[in-house]
Coordinates of C-alpha atoms in Angstrom, one line a residue:
X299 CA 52.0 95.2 135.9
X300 CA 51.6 91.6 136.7
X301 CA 53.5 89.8 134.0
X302 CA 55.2 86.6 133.5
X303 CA 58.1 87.9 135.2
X304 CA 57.0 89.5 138.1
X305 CA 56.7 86.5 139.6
X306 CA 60.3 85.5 139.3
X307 CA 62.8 85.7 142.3
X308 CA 66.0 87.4 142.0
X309 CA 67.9 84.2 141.6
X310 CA 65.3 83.5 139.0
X311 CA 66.5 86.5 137.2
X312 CA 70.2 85.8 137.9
X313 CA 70.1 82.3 136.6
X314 CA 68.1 83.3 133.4
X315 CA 70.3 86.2 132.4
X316 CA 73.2 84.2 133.1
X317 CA 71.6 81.2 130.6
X318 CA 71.3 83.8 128.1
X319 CA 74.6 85.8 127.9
X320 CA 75.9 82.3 127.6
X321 CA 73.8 81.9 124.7
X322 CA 74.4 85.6 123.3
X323 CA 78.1 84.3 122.9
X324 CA 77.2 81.1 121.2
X325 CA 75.3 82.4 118.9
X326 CA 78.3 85.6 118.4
X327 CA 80.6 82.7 116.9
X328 CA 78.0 81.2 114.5
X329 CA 76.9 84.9 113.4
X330 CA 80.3 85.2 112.9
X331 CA 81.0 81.7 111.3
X332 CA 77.9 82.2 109.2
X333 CA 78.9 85.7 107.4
X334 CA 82.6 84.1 107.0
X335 CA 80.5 81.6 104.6
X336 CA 78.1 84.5 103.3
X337 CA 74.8 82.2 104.4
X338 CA 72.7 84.7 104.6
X339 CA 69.7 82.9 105.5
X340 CA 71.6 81.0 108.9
X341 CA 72.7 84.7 109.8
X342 CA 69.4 86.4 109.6
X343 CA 68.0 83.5 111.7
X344 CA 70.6 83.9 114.3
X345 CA 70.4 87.2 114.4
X346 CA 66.7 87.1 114.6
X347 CA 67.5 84.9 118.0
X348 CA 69.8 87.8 119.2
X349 CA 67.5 90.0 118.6
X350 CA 64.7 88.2 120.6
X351 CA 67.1 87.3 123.5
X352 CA 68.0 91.3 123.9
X353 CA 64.6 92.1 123.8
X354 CA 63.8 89.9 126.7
X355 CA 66.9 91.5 128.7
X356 CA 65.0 94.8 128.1
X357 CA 61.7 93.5 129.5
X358 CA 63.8 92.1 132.5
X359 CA 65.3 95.5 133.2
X360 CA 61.7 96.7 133.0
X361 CA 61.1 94.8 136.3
X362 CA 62.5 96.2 139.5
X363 CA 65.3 94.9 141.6
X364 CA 69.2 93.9 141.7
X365 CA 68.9 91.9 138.3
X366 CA 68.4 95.2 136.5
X367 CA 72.2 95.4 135.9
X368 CA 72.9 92.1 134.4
X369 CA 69.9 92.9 132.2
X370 CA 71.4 95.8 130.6
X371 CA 74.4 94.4 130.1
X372 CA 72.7 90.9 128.3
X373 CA 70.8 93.8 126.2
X374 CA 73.6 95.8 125.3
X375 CA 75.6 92.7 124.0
X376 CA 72.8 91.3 121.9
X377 CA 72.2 94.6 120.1
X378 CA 76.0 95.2 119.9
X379 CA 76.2 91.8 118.2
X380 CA 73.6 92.3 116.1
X381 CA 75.4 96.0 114.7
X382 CA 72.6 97.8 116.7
X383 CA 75.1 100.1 118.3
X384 CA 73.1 103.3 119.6
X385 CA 70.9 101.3 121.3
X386 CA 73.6 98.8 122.8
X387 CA 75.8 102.4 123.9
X388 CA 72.3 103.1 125.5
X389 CA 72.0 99.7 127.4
X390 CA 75.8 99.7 128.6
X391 CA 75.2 103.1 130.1
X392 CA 72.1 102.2 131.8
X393 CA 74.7 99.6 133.5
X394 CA 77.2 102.1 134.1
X395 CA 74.1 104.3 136.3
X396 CA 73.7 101.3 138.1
X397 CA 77.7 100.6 138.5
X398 CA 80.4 103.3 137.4
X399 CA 83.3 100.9 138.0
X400 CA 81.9 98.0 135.7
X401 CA 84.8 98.0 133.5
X402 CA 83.4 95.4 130.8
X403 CA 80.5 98.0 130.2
X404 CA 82.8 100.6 129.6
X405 CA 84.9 98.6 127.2
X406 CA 81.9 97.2 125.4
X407 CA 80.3 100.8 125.9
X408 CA 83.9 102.3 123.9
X409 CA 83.5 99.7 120.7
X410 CA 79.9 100.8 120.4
X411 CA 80.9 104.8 120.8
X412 CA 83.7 104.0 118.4
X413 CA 81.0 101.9 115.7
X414 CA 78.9 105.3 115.7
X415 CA 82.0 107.8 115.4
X416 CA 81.4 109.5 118.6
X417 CA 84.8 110.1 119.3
X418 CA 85.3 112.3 121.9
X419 CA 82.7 110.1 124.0
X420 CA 84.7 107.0 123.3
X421 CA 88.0 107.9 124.3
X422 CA 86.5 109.1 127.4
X423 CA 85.0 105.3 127.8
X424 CA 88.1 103.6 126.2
X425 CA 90.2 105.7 129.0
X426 CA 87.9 104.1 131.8
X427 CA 88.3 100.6 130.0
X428 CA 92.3 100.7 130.7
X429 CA 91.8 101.4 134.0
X430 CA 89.8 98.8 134.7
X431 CA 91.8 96.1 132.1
X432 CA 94.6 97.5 131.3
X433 CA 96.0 94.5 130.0
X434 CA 93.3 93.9 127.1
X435 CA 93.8 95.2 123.8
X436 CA 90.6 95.9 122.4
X437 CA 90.0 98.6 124.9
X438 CA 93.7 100.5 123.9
X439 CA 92.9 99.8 120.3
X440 CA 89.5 101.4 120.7
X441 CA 91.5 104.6 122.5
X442 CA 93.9 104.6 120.1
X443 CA 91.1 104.8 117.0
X444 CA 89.7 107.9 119.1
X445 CA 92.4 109.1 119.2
X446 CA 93.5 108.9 116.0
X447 CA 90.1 110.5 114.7
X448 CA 90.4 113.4 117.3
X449 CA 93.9 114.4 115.6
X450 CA 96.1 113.4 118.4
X451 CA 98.6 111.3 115.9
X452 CA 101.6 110.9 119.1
X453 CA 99.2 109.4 121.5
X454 CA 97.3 107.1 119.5
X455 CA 100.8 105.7 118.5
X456 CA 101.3 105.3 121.9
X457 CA 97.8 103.3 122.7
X458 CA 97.9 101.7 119.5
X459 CA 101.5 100.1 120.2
X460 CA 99.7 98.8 123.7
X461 CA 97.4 97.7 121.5
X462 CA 99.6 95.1 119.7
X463 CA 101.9 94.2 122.5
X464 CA 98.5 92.9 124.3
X465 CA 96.9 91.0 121.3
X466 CA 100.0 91.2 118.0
X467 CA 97.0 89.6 115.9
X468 CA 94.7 92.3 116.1
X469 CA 93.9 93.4 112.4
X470 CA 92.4 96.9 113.2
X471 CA 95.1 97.7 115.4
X472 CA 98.2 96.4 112.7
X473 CA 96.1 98.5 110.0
X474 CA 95.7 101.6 112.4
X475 CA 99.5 101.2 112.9
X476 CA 100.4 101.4 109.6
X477 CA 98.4 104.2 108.8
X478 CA 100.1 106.2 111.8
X479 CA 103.3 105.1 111.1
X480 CA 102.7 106.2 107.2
X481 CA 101.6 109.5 108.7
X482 CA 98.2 109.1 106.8
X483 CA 96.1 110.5 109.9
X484 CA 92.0 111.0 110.1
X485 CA 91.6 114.8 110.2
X486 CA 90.1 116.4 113.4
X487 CA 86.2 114.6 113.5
X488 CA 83.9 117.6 113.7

């Protein structure tokens, strides 16, 4: 295969990927901006231009060498962002073949598992998340969901209440916290 992008050098591939994760988070705060006004027709756009951009990290990661890495990761965050969350839990583990200790694919990799209710799978990937940021919320707020949804009431509490004390504005965390505290607990997923 002698494509467009055979022809690029690794720093070409660097560069690019970097351009467009940049731009994957730009265009996360107007998707999020534009459903906050209910425009539906700015948010399809923009998440047509997600869509595009993570399909370009995929034919990146088609191309051998180094850059294959960053282009899962670009991948997986567009299609997280766009809700596409089996397929992003696929990209982040591609990354995680290529580099077990990269601990934002295994937090990005536990809010996917947690999107498609694969419990088990996502404490296991929340767990890795605290040990590589332990001091971020949103990885001990995705434990403490698993947790919660596997039954395990005392130690979600515990994960949950990390949770809070890392980020006390965190809406899923406050609401999983009352629910524990009210005792009103997700039965055992199957």
């Amino acid at each position: 295969m002698d494509g467009p992008y055979t022809r690029l050098t690794e720093a070409d591939y660097d560069t690019k990927l970097r351009e467009m994760g940049n731009y994957l988070w730009e265009l996360e705060q107007e998707l999020i901006t534009t459903d906050a006004r209910q425009d539906e027709t700015t948010a399809g756009q923009v998440h047509q231009k997600i869509s595009r951009l993570a399909a370009k990290a995929d034919r990146f990661f088609g191309v051998p060498g180094k850059h294959r890495l960053l282009a899962a990761y670009v991948s997986g965050l567009g299609l997280r962002m766009i809700g596409q969350w089996a397929d992003a839990s696929d990209r982040f583990l591609n990354v995680l073949k290529l580099s077990p200790t990269n601990g934002e694919a295994w937090l990005e990799l536990s809010w996917c598992l947690a999107e498609t209710e694969h419990w088990e799978e996502c404490e296991m990937a929340a767990r890795r998340g605290t040990e590589f940021f332990p001091e971020t919320g949103a990885v001990w707020g995705n434990l403490a969901l698993a947790l919660e949804k596997l039954g395990r009431a005392a130690e979600a509490l515990t994960a949950v209440h990390t949770a809070l004390r890392l980020d006390p504005q965190d809406t899923r965390s406050k609401e999983l916290l009352a629910r524990l505290e009210a005792g009103d607990t997700a039965p055992r997923a199957k």
